[in-house]
Short mmCIF file of C-alpha atoms in Angstrom, two decimals:
data_model
loop_
_atom_site.label_atom_id
_atom_site.label_comp_id
_atom_site.label_asym_id
_atom_site.label_seq_id
_atom_site.Cartn_x
_atom_site.Cartn_y
_atom_site.Cartn_z
CA UNK S 1243 67.66 -7.31 74.10
CA UNK S 1244 67.84 -10.28 71.77
CA UNK S 1245 70.73 -12.66 71.22
CA UNK S 1246 70.81 -11.77 67.52
CA UNK S 1247 71.79 -8.14 68.04
CA UNK S 1248 75.07 -6.24 67.92
CA UNK S 1249 74.49 -4.82 71.41
CA UNK S 1250 74.24 -8.31 72.87
CA UNK S 1251 77.11 -9.93 70.95
CA UNK S 1252 79.67 -7.13 71.14
CA UNK S 1253 78.74 -5.42 74.39
CA UNK S 1254 76.57 -7.30 76.88
CA UNK S 1255 78.04 -10.78 76.43
CA UNK S 1256 81.74 -9.80 76.66
CA UNK S 1257 81.10 -7.63 79.73
CA UNK S 1258 79.12 -10.40 81.40
CA UNK S 1259 81.80 -13.02 80.71
CA UNK S 1260 84.70 -10.82 81.83
CA UNK S 1261 82.79 -9.72 84.92
CA UNK S 1262 81.96 -13.33 85.76
CA UNK S 1263 85.62 -14.26 85.58
CA UNK S 1264 86.73 -11.27 87.67
CA UNK S 1265 84.04 -11.73 90.33
CA UNK S 1266 84.94 -15.41 90.50
CA UNK S 1267 88.35 -14.45 91.88
CA UNK S 1268 86.58 -13.68 95.15
CA UNK S 1269 85.86 -17.41 95.46
CA UNK S 1270 82.30 -16.76 96.61
CA UNK S 1271 79.42 -18.69 95.08
CA UNK S 1272 76.84 -16.11 96.16
CA UNK S 1273 78.88 -13.28 94.65
CA UNK S 1274 79.05 -15.14 91.35
CA UNK S 1275 75.30 -15.80 91.42
CA UNK S 1276 74.67 -12.17 92.34
CA UNK S 1277 76.65 -11.07 89.26
CA UNK S 1278 74.60 -13.38 87.02
CA UNK S 1279 71.36 -12.11 88.57
CA UNK S 1280 72.33 -8.43 88.09
CA UNK S 1281 73.37 -9.02 84.48
CA UNK S 1282 70.24 -11.04 83.76
CA UNK S 1283 67.95 -8.39 85.26
CA UNK S 1284 69.71 -5.75 83.15
CA UNK S 1285 69.34 -7.97 80.07
CA UNK S 1286 65.61 -8.42 80.73
CA UNK S 1287 64.88 -4.78 81.52
CA UNK S 1288 66.95 -3.11 78.80
CA UNK S 1289 64.35 -3.77 76.08
CA UNK S 1290 61.69 -2.02 78.11
CA UNK S 1291 62.25 -1.24 81.83
CA UNK S 1292 58.51 -1.58 82.45
CA UNK S 1293 59.00 -5.33 81.96
CA UNK S 1294 60.76 -5.49 85.33
CA UNK S 1295 58.01 -3.58 87.10
CA UNK S 1296 55.46 -6.01 85.67
CA UNK S 1297 57.29 -9.25 86.32
CA UNK S 1298 58.79 -8.41 89.74
CA UNK S 1299 55.52 -8.71 91.74
CA UNK S 1300 54.85 -12.09 90.13
CA UNK S 1301 58.29 -13.37 91.09
CA UNK S 1302 57.87 -12.10 94.66
CA UNK S 1303 54.47 -13.76 95.05
CA UNK S 1304 55.79 -17.08 93.74
CA UNK S 1305 58.81 -16.99 96.04
CA UNK S 1306 56.78 -16.35 99.18
CA UNK S 1307 54.17 -18.92 98.17
CA UNK S 1308 56.95 -21.48 97.67
CA UNK S 1309 58.38 -20.67 101.11
CA UNK S 1310 54.94 -21.04 102.65
CA UNK S 1311 54.37 -24.38 100.90
CA UNK S 1312 57.75 -25.60 102.11
CA UNK S 1313 57.09 -24.59 105.72
CA UNK S 1314 53.66 -26.28 105.70
CA UNK S 1315 55.10 -29.41 104.11
CA UNK S 1316 57.49 -29.71 107.04
CA UNK S 1317 54.46 -30.21 109.29
CA UNK S 1318 53.62 -33.50 107.57
CA UNK S 1319 49.96 -34.53 107.44
CA UNK S 1320 48.95 -31.51 109.51
CA UNK S 1321 50.05 -29.17 106.75
CA UNK S 1322 48.91 -31.23 103.76
CA UNK S 1323 45.64 -29.35 103.28
CA UNK S 1324 47.37 -25.98 103.59
CA UNK S 1325 49.98 -26.92 101.00
CA UNK S 1326 47.27 -28.00 98.58
CA UNK S 1327 45.45 -24.69 99.03
CA UNK S 1328 48.66 -22.70 98.62
CA UNK S 1329 49.57 -24.65 95.48
CA UNK S 1330 46.10 -24.03 94.03
CA UNK S 1331 46.43 -20.31 94.78
CA UNK S 1332 49.88 -20.23 93.19
CA UNK S 1333 48.76 -21.93 89.98
CA UNK S 1334 45.66 -19.74 89.81
CA UNK S 1335 47.73 -16.60 90.34
CA UNK S 1336 50.20 -17.53 87.60
CA UNK S 1337 47.48 -18.41 85.12
CA UNK S 1338 45.58 -15.21 85.88
CA UNK S 1339 48.78 -13.20 85.55
CA UNK S 1340 49.52 -14.79 82.19
CA UNK S 1341 45.89 -14.52 81.12
CA UNK S 1342 45.65 -10.79 81.86
CA UNK S 1343 48.71 -9.75 79.92
CA UNK S 1344 48.50 -12.23 77.07
CA UNK S 1345 44.85 -13.18 76.61
CA UNK S 1346 42.74 -10.32 77.97
CA UNK S 1347 42.12 -8.60 74.64
CA UNK S 1348 41.62 -11.93 72.86
CA UNK S 1349 38.94 -12.85 75.41
CA UNK S 1350 37.22 -9.46 75.23
CA UNK S 1351 37.29 -9.48 71.43
CA UNK S 1352 35.73 -12.96 71.40
CA UNK S 1353 33.00 -11.85 73.79
CA UNK S 1354 32.29 -8.76 71.69
CA UNK S 1355 32.02 -10.86 68.54
CA UNK S 1356 29.75 -13.51 70.06
CA UNK S 1357 27.45 -11.30 72.15
CA UNK S 1358 27.65 -8.04 70.26
CA UNK S 1359 29.05 -6.21 73.29
CA UNK S 1360 31.54 -3.39 73.02
CA UNK S 1361 34.18 -3.93 75.67
CA UNK S 1362 37.11 -1.64 74.82
CA UNK S 1363 40.42 -3.14 73.70
CA UNK S 1364 43.17 -1.68 75.89
CA UNK S 1365 46.77 -1.98 74.75
CA UNK S 1366 48.71 -4.18 77.17
CA UNK S 1367 52.47 -4.49 77.45
CA UNK S 1368 53.39 -8.14 77.08
CA UNK S 1369 56.44 -8.97 79.22
CA UNK S 1370 59.19 -10.81 77.37
CA UNK S 1371 59.06 -14.59 77.65
CA UNK S 1372 56.03 -14.46 79.95
CA UNK S 1373 54.75 -17.89 78.88
CA UNK S 1374 58.10 -19.58 79.48
CA UNK S 1375 58.55 -17.88 82.85
CA UNK S 1376 55.01 -18.76 83.92
CA UNK S 1377 55.42 -22.46 83.14
CA UNK S 1378 58.73 -22.55 85.02
CA UNK S 1379 57.17 -20.97 88.10
CA UNK S 1380 54.22 -23.37 88.04
CA UNK S 1381 56.59 -26.34 87.76
CA UNK S 1382 58.63 -24.90 90.63
CA UNK S 1383 55.60 -24.65 92.94
CA UNK S 1384 54.42 -28.16 92.03
CA UNK S 1385 57.87 -29.60 92.69
CA UNK S 1386 58.10 -27.81 96.06
CA UNK S 1387 54.68 -29.22 96.99
CA UNK S 1388 55.71 -32.77 95.99
CA UNK S 1389 58.94 -32.61 97.98
CA UNK S 1390 61.23 -32.72 94.94
CA UNK S 1391 62.65 -29.34 96.01
CA UNK S 1392 63.59 -29.23 99.68
CA UNK S 1393 65.82 -26.21 100.22
CA UNK S 1394 66.18 -22.90 98.38
CA UNK S 1395 66.89 -19.27 99.13
CA UNK S 1396 66.31 -15.99 97.32
CA UNK S 1397 69.62 -16.21 95.42
CA UNK S 1398 68.79 -19.68 94.14
CA UNK S 1399 65.28 -18.68 93.15
CA UNK S 1400 66.31 -15.49 91.34
CA UNK S 1401 69.11 -17.12 89.36
CA UNK S 1402 66.71 -19.93 88.42
CA UNK S 1403 64.09 -17.49 87.13
CA UNK S 1404 66.34 -14.79 85.65
CA UNK S 1405 69.32 -16.71 84.21
CA UNK S 1406 69.43 -14.83 80.93
CA UNK S 1407 70.23 -17.61 78.39
CA UNK S 1408 66.85 -19.30 79.01
CA UNK S 1409 64.90 -16.19 80.01
CA UNK S 1410 63.35 -15.09 76.71
CA UNK S 1411 62.53 -18.29 74.83
CA UNK S 1412 63.48 -21.22 77.00
CA UNK S 1413 64.26 -24.04 77.10
CA UNK S 1414 61.73 -24.53 79.90
CA UNK S 1415 63.92 -25.72 82.78
CA UNK S 1416 63.25 -27.37 86.14
CA UNK S 1417 64.73 -26.15 89.38
CA UNK S 1418 66.00 -29.59 90.36
CA UNK S 1419 68.04 -29.95 87.15
CA UNK S 1420 69.52 -26.45 87.28
CA UNK S 1421 70.36 -25.77 90.91
CA UNK S 1422 72.82 -28.67 91.36
CA UNK S 1423 74.78 -27.04 88.53
CA UNK S 1424 74.64 -23.60 90.14
CA UNK S 1425 75.70 -25.17 93.45
CA UNK S 1426 78.94 -26.35 91.87
CA UNK S 1427 79.26 -23.60 89.26
CA UNK S 1428 82.83 -22.79 88.25
CA UNK S 1429 83.93 -19.42 89.54
CA UNK S 1430 86.10 -18.79 86.50
CA UNK S 1431 85.57 -19.03 82.75
CA UNK S 1432 86.96 -22.36 81.54
CA UNK S 1433 88.34 -22.56 78.02
CA UNK S 1434 86.61 -25.87 77.23
CA UNK S 1435 83.18 -24.54 78.22
CA UNK S 1436 83.81 -21.32 76.32
CA UNK S 1437 84.82 -23.19 73.16
CA UNK S 1438 81.77 -25.48 73.22
CA UNK S 1439 79.46 -22.58 74.04
CA UNK S 1440 80.81 -20.33 71.31
CA UNK S 1441 80.52 -23.14 68.76
CA UNK S 1442 76.87 -23.78 69.62
CA UNK S 1443 76.16 -20.04 69.66
CA UNK S 1444 77.76 -19.64 66.22
CA UNK S 1445 75.62 -22.42 64.71
CA UNK S 1446 72.47 -21.03 66.32
CA UNK S 1447 73.18 -17.46 65.19
CA UNK S 1448 73.82 -18.63 61.62
CA UNK S 1449 70.57 -20.60 61.60
CA UNK S 1450 68.60 -17.63 62.92
CA UNK S 1451 70.18 -14.69 61.11
CA UNK S 1452 70.99 -16.34 57.79
CA UNK S 1453 68.67 -19.31 57.26
CA UNK S 1454 65.49 -18.34 59.12
CA UNK S 1455 65.58 -14.65 58.17
CA UNK S 1456 66.59 -15.55 54.62
CA UNK S 1457 63.69 -17.90 53.95
CA UNK S 1458 61.25 -15.49 55.65
CA UNK S 1459 61.52 -13.27 52.57
CA UNK S 1460 59.86 -16.05 50.57
CA UNK S 1461 57.27 -17.10 53.16
CA UNK S 1462 55.76 -13.77 54.16
CA UNK S 1463 54.64 -12.58 50.66
CA UNK S 1464 52.49 -15.68 50.12
CA UNK S 1465 50.65 -15.30 53.42
CA UNK S 1466 50.17 -11.56 52.86
CA UNK S 1467 48.78 -12.37 49.41
CA UNK S 1468 46.29 -14.79 50.95
CA UNK S 1469 45.29 -12.37 53.71
CA UNK S 1470 44.60 -9.67 51.11
CA UNK S 1471 41.85 -11.83 49.60
CA UNK S 1472 43.65 -13.44 46.66
CA UNK S 1473 43.33 -17.11 45.79
CA UNK S 1474 46.56 -19.03 46.30
CA UNK S 1475 47.72 -21.54 43.72
CA UNK S 1476 49.00 -25.02 44.45
CA UNK S 1477 52.66 -24.19 43.86
CA UNK S 1478 52.58 -20.90 45.76
CA UNK S 1479 50.71 -22.47 48.65
CA UNK S 1480 53.16 -25.29 49.21
CA UNK S 1481 56.20 -23.06 48.74
CA UNK S 1482 54.82 -20.48 51.19
CA UNK S 1483 53.79 -23.04 53.81
CA UNK S 1484 57.03 -25.01 53.55
CA UNK S 1485 59.07 -21.81 53.64
CA UNK S 1486 57.34 -20.72 56.85
CA UNK S 1487 57.86 -24.17 58.35
CA UNK S 1488 61.57 -23.88 57.61
CA UNK S 1489 61.60 -20.33 58.99
CA UNK S 1490 60.11 -21.25 62.34
CA UNK S 1491 62.26 -24.38 62.57
CA UNK S 1492 65.54 -22.53 62.05
CA UNK S 1493 64.33 -19.53 64.06
CA UNK S 1494 63.41 -21.43 67.21
CA UNK S 1495 65.97 -24.21 67.01
CA UNK S 1496 68.67 -21.62 66.29
CA UNK S 1497 67.62 -19.51 69.25
CA UNK S 1498 67.52 -22.59 71.49
CA UNK S 1499 71.04 -23.53 70.42
CA UNK S 1500 72.22 -19.99 71.13
CA UNK S 1501 70.67 -20.29 74.61
CA UNK S 1502 72.35 -23.65 75.24
CA UNK S 1503 75.67 -22.26 74.00
CA UNK S 1504 75.44 -19.13 76.17
CA UNK S 1505 74.71 -21.16 79.29
CA UNK S 1506 77.59 -23.51 78.50
CA UNK S 1507 80.00 -20.56 78.43
CA UNK S 1508 79.35 -20.31 82.17
CA UNK S 1509 79.66 -24.06 82.65
CA UNK S 1510 75.88 -24.66 82.82
CA UNK S 1511 74.06 -27.23 80.68
CA UNK S 1512 70.49 -26.45 79.62
CA UNK S 1513 68.17 -29.27 78.46
CA UNK S 1514 67.94 -30.03 74.76
CA UNK S 1515 64.96 -28.49 73.00
CA UNK S 1516 65.24 -29.77 69.42
CA UNK S 1517 66.48 -33.06 68.02
CA UNK S 1518 65.93 -33.01 64.24
CA UNK S 1519 62.12 -33.25 64.52
CA UNK S 1520 61.56 -33.47 60.77
CA UNK S 1521 63.43 -36.76 60.71
CA UNK S 1522 60.55 -38.27 62.70
CA UNK S 1523 58.47 -40.95 60.98
CA UNK S 1524 55.32 -40.30 63.05
CA UNK S 1525 53.73 -37.38 64.85
CA UNK S 1526 54.36 -38.85 68.32
CA UNK S 1527 58.07 -38.96 67.61
CA UNK S 1528 57.86 -35.47 66.10
CA UNK S 1529 56.60 -34.03 69.39
CA UNK S 1530 59.29 -35.94 71.27
CA UNK S 1531 61.83 -34.02 69.16
CA UNK S 1532 60.15 -30.60 68.63
CA UNK S 1533 60.20 -28.12 71.53
CA UNK S 1534 61.15 -30.99 73.80
CA UNK S 1535 60.97 -29.07 77.07
CA UNK S 1536 57.42 -27.87 76.34
CA UNK S 1537 56.39 -31.45 75.51
CA UNK S 1538 58.01 -32.58 78.76
CA UNK S 1539 56.17 -29.93 80.79
CA UNK S 1540 52.77 -30.61 79.24
CA UNK S 1541 53.21 -34.36 79.64
CA UNK S 1542 54.25 -34.15 83.29
CA UNK S 1543 51.90 -31.40 84.51
CA UNK S 1544 48.85 -31.70 82.24
CA UNK S 1545 48.57 -35.00 80.36
CA UNK S 1546 49.78 -37.43 83.03
CA UNK S 1547 47.66 -35.99 85.90
CA UNK S 1548 44.54 -36.19 83.70
CA UNK S 1549 45.29 -39.77 82.71
CA UNK S 1550 46.03 -40.82 86.29
CA UNK S 1551 42.83 -39.24 87.59
CA UNK S 1552 40.69 -40.82 84.90
CA UNK S 1553 42.38 -44.20 85.33
CA UNK S 1554 41.64 -44.23 89.07
CA UNK S 1555 38.05 -43.16 88.37
CA UNK S 1556 37.48 -45.92 85.81
CA UNK S 1557 39.03 -48.54 88.08
CA UNK S 1558 36.79 -47.43 90.96
CA UNK S 1559 33.75 -47.79 88.68
CA UNK S 1560 34.87 -51.19 87.43
CA UNK S 1561 35.38 -49.93 83.87
CA UNK S 1562 38.17 -51.33 81.70
CA UNK S 1563 41.46 -49.50 81.26
CA UNK S 1564 43.90 -49.77 78.41
CA UNK S 1565 46.20 -52.77 78.40
CA UNK S 1566 47.56 -55.23 75.88
CA UNK S 1567 44.62 -57.53 76.46
CA UNK S 1568 41.97 -54.84 76.81
CA UNK S 1569 41.77 -52.16 74.12
CA UNK S 1570 38.22 -50.86 74.19
CA UNK S 1571 37.13 -47.72 72.40
CA UNK S 1572 35.74 -46.24 75.63
CA UNK S 1573 39.03 -46.69 77.46
CA UNK S 1574 40.93 -45.22 74.52
CA UNK S 1575 38.64 -42.20 74.37
CA UNK S 1576 38.87 -41.57 78.11
CA UNK S 1577 42.55 -42.29 78.69
CA UNK S 1578 44.21 -41.30 75.42
CA UNK S 1579 42.04 -39.24 73.08
CA UNK S 1580 40.50 -36.92 75.68
CA UNK S 1581 43.70 -36.10 77.59
CA UNK S 1582 45.65 -35.68 74.36
CA UNK S 1583 43.15 -33.21 72.88
CA UNK S 1584 42.99 -31.21 76.12
CA UNK S 1585 46.78 -31.07 76.34
CA UNK S 1586 47.22 -29.94 72.75
CA UNK S 1587 44.47 -27.33 73.05
CA UNK S 1588 46.43 -25.89 75.99
CA UNK S 1589 49.57 -26.05 73.88
CA UNK S 1590 47.86 -24.11 71.11
CA UNK S 1591 46.56 -21.46 73.49
CA UNK S 1592 49.98 -21.18 75.14
CA UNK S 1593 51.58 -20.43 71.78
CA UNK S 1594 49.38 -17.47 70.99
CA UNK S 1595 46.29 -15.49 71.89
CA UNK S 1596 44.23 -16.29 68.84
CA UNK S 1597 41.64 -18.75 67.60
CA UNK S 1598 43.98 -19.98 64.85
CA UNK S 1599 46.50 -21.12 67.50
CA UNK S 1600 43.79 -23.02 69.35
CA UNK S 1601 42.72 -24.78 66.15
CA UNK S 1602 46.37 -25.53 65.37
CA UNK S 1603 46.67 -27.21 68.76
CA UNK S 1604 43.46 -29.15 68.17
CA UNK S 1605 44.67 -30.33 64.76
CA UNK S 1606 47.90 -31.64 66.28
CA UNK S 1607 45.81 -33.29 68.99
CA UNK S 1608 43.84 -35.11 66.29
CA UNK S 1609 47.11 -36.12 64.61
CA UNK S 1610 48.36 -37.61 67.89
CA UNK S 1611 45.10 -39.42 68.59
CA UNK S 1612 45.18 -41.02 65.13
CA UNK S 1613 48.81 -42.04 65.66
CA UNK S 1614 48.02 -43.61 69.07
CA UNK S 1615 45.00 -45.43 67.63
CA UNK S 1616 47.13 -46.77 64.79
CA UNK S 1617 49.67 -48.12 67.26
CA UNK S 1618 46.96 -49.92 69.19
CA UNK S 1619 44.91 -51.35 66.33
CA UNK S 1620 47.22 -51.55 63.31
CA UNK S 1621 47.38 -54.90 61.49
CA UNK S 1622 49.84 -57.43 62.85
CA UNK S 1623 52.24 -57.23 59.91
CA UNK S 1624 55.74 -58.61 59.61
CA UNK S 1625 58.01 -56.23 61.55
CA UNK S 1626 60.79 -56.01 58.96
CA UNK S 1627 58.37 -55.44 56.10
CA UNK S 1628 56.40 -52.95 58.16
CA UNK S 1629 59.50 -50.87 58.89
CA UNK S 1630 60.61 -50.99 55.26
CA UNK S 1631 57.28 -49.73 53.94
CA UNK S 1632 55.79 -47.66 56.74
CA UNK S 1633 58.84 -45.75 57.92
CA UNK S 1634 59.33 -43.76 54.67
CA UNK S 1635 55.57 -43.44 54.23
CA UNK S 1636 55.17 -42.27 57.82
CA UNK S 1637 58.01 -39.80 57.34
CA UNK S 1638 56.27 -38.23 54.32
CA UNK S 1639 52.85 -38.13 56.01
CA UNK S 1640 54.31 -36.56 59.14
CA UNK S 1641 56.19 -33.84 57.29
CA UNK S 1642 53.27 -32.91 55.03
CA UNK S 1643 50.85 -32.91 57.99
CA UNK S 1644 53.08 -30.60 60.01
CA UNK S 1645 53.52 -28.21 57.07
CA UNK S 1646 49.76 -28.07 56.48
CA UNK S 1647 49.08 -27.37 60.16
CA UNK S 1648 51.70 -24.60 60.17
CA UNK S 1649 49.38 -22.59 57.94
CA UNK S 1650 47.06 -22.17 60.92
CA UNK S 1651 50.01 -21.22 63.12
CA UNK S 1652 51.13 -18.47 60.71
CA UNK S 1653 47.88 -17.13 59.27
CA UNK S 1654 46.37 -14.08 60.96
CA UNK S 1655 42.78 -15.05 60.09
CA UNK S 1656 40.83 -18.16 59.26
CA UNK S 1657 40.01 -16.62 55.88
CA UNK S 1658 43.70 -16.33 55.03
CA UNK S 1659 44.36 -19.85 56.32
CA UNK S 1660 41.45 -21.16 54.27
CA UNK S 1661 42.81 -19.66 51.06
CA UNK S 1662 46.23 -21.13 51.74
CA UNK S 1663 44.88 -24.60 52.51
CA UNK S 1664 42.50 -24.50 49.54
CA UNK S 1665 45.41 -23.65 47.27
CA UNK S 1666 47.57 -26.41 48.76
CA UNK S 1667 44.73 -28.86 48.11
CA UNK S 1668 44.65 -27.80 44.45
CA UNK S 1669 41.25 -26.10 44.56
CA UNK S 1670 42.61 -22.82 43.21
CA UNK S 1671 44.72 -24.10 40.37
CA UNK S 1672 48.45 -24.26 39.82
CA UNK S 1673 49.28 -20.60 40.30
CA UNK S 1674 52.37 -20.67 38.09
CA UNK S 1675 53.85 -17.35 36.89
CA UNK S 1676 53.35 -16.54 33.20
CA UNK S 1677 57.13 -16.54 32.73
CA UNK S 1678 57.26 -20.16 33.89
CA UNK S 1679 54.27 -21.23 31.78
CA UNK S 1680 55.86 -19.75 28.68
CA UNK S 1681 59.01 -21.83 29.26
CA UNK S 1682 57.06 -25.09 29.60
CA UNK S 1683 56.23 -25.16 25.90
CA UNK S 1684 53.08 -27.02 24.87
CA UNK S 1685 52.13 -28.14 28.42
CA UNK S 1686 52.47 -24.57 29.63
CA UNK S 1687 50.31 -23.28 26.77
CA UNK S 1688 47.66 -25.89 27.54
CA UNK S 1689 47.65 -24.95 31.23
CA UNK S 1690 47.38 -21.27 30.36
CA UNK S 1691 44.35 -21.92 28.14
CA UNK S 1692 42.58 -24.86 29.79
CA UNK S 1693 44.14 -25.35 33.20
CA UNK S 1694 42.57 -23.92 36.36
CA UNK S 1695 45.51 -21.57 36.95
CA UNK S 1696 45.23 -18.76 39.47
CA UNK S 1697 47.24 -15.59 39.83
CA UNK S 1698 50.73 -16.29 41.12
CA UNK S 1699 52.02 -14.72 44.32
CA UNK S 1700 55.55 -15.11 42.95
CA UNK S 1701 57.11 -13.85 39.77
CA UNK S 1702 59.22 -16.26 37.73
CA UNK S 1703 62.56 -15.19 39.21
CA UNK S 1704 61.17 -15.14 42.73
CA UNK S 1705 59.79 -18.66 42.28
CA UNK S 1706 63.21 -19.92 41.21
CA UNK S 1707 64.96 -18.24 44.16
CA UNK S 1708 62.37 -19.53 46.65
CA UNK S 1709 62.69 -23.07 45.27
CA UNK S 1710 66.48 -22.93 45.50
CA UNK S 1711 66.27 -21.70 49.10
CA UNK S 1712 63.86 -24.47 50.05
CA UNK S 1713 65.90 -27.24 48.43
CA UNK S 1714 68.97 -26.02 50.33
CA UNK S 1715 67.19 -25.87 53.67
CA UNK S 1716 65.48 -29.22 53.19
CA UNK S 1717 68.89 -30.75 52.52
CA UNK S 1718 70.21 -29.22 55.77
CA UNK S 1719 67.20 -30.48 57.74
CA UNK S 1720 67.09 -34.02 56.37
CA UNK S 1721 70.67 -34.86 55.47
CA UNK S 1722 72.92 -33.08 57.97
CA UNK S 1723 73.37 -33.73 61.69
CA UNK S 1724 72.07 -31.12 64.10
CA UNK S 1725 74.37 -28.98 66.25
CA UNK S 1726 73.95 -31.09 69.37
CA UNK S 1727 74.86 -34.23 67.42
CA UNK S 1728 77.95 -32.50 66.09
CA UNK S 1729 79.01 -31.53 69.61
CA UNK S 1730 77.98 -34.84 71.16
CA UNK S 1731 81.48 -35.62 72.45
CA UNK S 1732 81.22 -32.63 74.79
CA UNK S 1733 77.77 -33.48 76.23
CA UNK S 1734 76.36 -30.13 75.08
CA UNK S 1735 72.92 -30.40 76.71
CA UNK S 1736 71.01 -32.23 79.40
CA UNK S 1737 68.83 -35.18 78.44
CA UNK S 1738 70.42 -35.54 75.02
CA UNK S 1739 71.87 -38.80 73.76
CA UNK S 1740 72.89 -38.37 70.12
CA UNK S 1741 72.41 -41.62 68.24
CA UNK S 1742 74.94 -40.57 65.59
CA UNK S 1743 77.67 -39.32 67.91
CA UNK S 1744 80.42 -41.56 66.59
CA UNK S 1745 79.82 -40.68 62.96
CA UNK S 1746 79.74 -36.92 63.47
CA UNK S 1747 82.26 -36.47 66.25
CA UNK S 1748 83.69 -32.95 66.38
CA UNK S 1749 87.17 -32.53 67.73
CA UNK S 1750 88.54 -29.07 68.22
CA UNK S 1751 91.03 -28.57 65.43
CA UNK S 1752 92.02 -25.47 63.51
CA UNK S 1753 89.71 -26.58 60.72
CA UNK S 1754 86.69 -26.84 62.98
CA UNK S 1755 87.59 -23.58 64.69
CA UNK S 1756 87.70 -21.87 61.30
CA UNK S 1757 84.34 -23.40 60.35
CA UNK S 1758 82.57 -22.24 63.50
CA UNK S 1759 84.32 -18.87 63.25
CA UNK S 1760 83.07 -18.49 59.69
CA UNK S 1761 79.49 -19.24 60.80
CA UNK S 1762 79.78 -16.69 63.58
CA UNK S 1763 81.11 -13.97 61.29
CA UNK S 1764 78.51 -14.58 58.57
CA UNK S 1765 75.74 -14.65 61.17
CA UNK S 1766 76.96 -11.39 62.71
CA UNK S 1767 77.20 -9.66 59.32
CA UNK S 1768 73.61 -10.73 58.57
CA UNK S 1769 72.18 -8.84 61.55
CA UNK S 1770 71.91 -5.55 59.64
CA UNK S 1771 68.80 -6.64 57.74
CA UNK S 1772 65.20 -6.81 58.91
CA UNK S 1773 64.73 -9.70 61.33
CA UNK S 1774 61.80 -11.06 63.24
CA UNK S 1775 62.05 -13.40 66.20
CA UNK S 1776 58.92 -15.54 66.07
CA UNK S 1777 58.96 -16.74 69.69
CA UNK S 1778 59.93 -13.58 71.54
CA UNK S 1779 56.44 -12.97 72.94
CA UNK S 1780 55.75 -16.58 73.94
#
């Protein structure tokens, strides 16, 4: 079951909310949590009941490993070795579990292609949200091992794993930021939480069902055209790539806002996951704003441990480390470039079982390395002048770089990605429709005769509609505040401090209620068309 479905909006959600309020009359925290667990398990299993049979053993193993780690940790130094072994086994189990269901066929196909073997490809059911769940369980085990989580029981663990708003597509949450909220969870539905939650859900649904699904109609034809072997023109390439970038932005950010809104209806705050990433003026800031909880996880559990280990190793060998006075290339390569590339390769592989995802992660790793190097070795220019010139330039470079990399994220093959990127670089001509060329007068006639024009993926009318859609969405992305900024007065999410709170400060009035109600109605009426949720299998 997905959030953007009639069954969820008009059946599951009302029943869950009413049941939560009725069960809360018993004044029992465990009864309330039990109701949330039952509803969440139903939500997860309704799509395909086999999902529960697949994920249940993994959850059981993680719970008992966590209990074992906790009991050994209580022994102090005597249990330190055992806890390390148990943690290693837990991480290995989770990675193997994820690897079997998500990457088995990708690995076998790669082996067959490289070595000419013929291992059979067996269809595997991919449990919903398996990547998100796996990362949460790994973080849970690590935090238990480090002593950040001291006490928990089966109710706490199950509601942490199965709480349905964050179950399918995150945000990736930590036990220590969620359980204090479940400890003091309200046993009744509060009108203030319900109003904030419904408002966020309405914005997220509108973004997903109207904006993301609407622009998808203009992104998919271009990529299909490239995959079919046709050269892509400059105009088509940039429209298709930018359209897909807008699609995935509104798809995932909308779904994250729906998740945050749903949790808030029960009085629970999830961490922020998006903060207007395309307003970033460099790629480092972009990743601090895009899929924020994934960036947080990878930084804490991949990047930082690598850097710390390498730093200690270099210090033991008497080699220089990075500091303001010491900025050697060797230290930069060991402590910044290497860890960054490894982290982003893992990010790429996490996003999808395909070589194009891995290359996408590597490309973003290169972007980040360049950005870090620039920060270390850029000229010592006047700060005011630097900001005046470099901020808009950095904004443009960041946006165009992200759009170009998104081609690898979307393309099914390297051949299709290559045609798209070649077209965007201008190697395949303009690609303007004949109807457009004929309206350009003499320049259009010259291009038709002498210009290196390629076949157009769009007709004239389609090109106009796609351009209008893109201009509208780009205005929304760059000029308007995001949903969390709008709701800043109500502290809509954890770890979110809106810089523009005072300027865009929503107060609940009849006008705002009508606005959010309109978004909810339009979003709901848009659910009857074909929709794809890009992150549902992540």
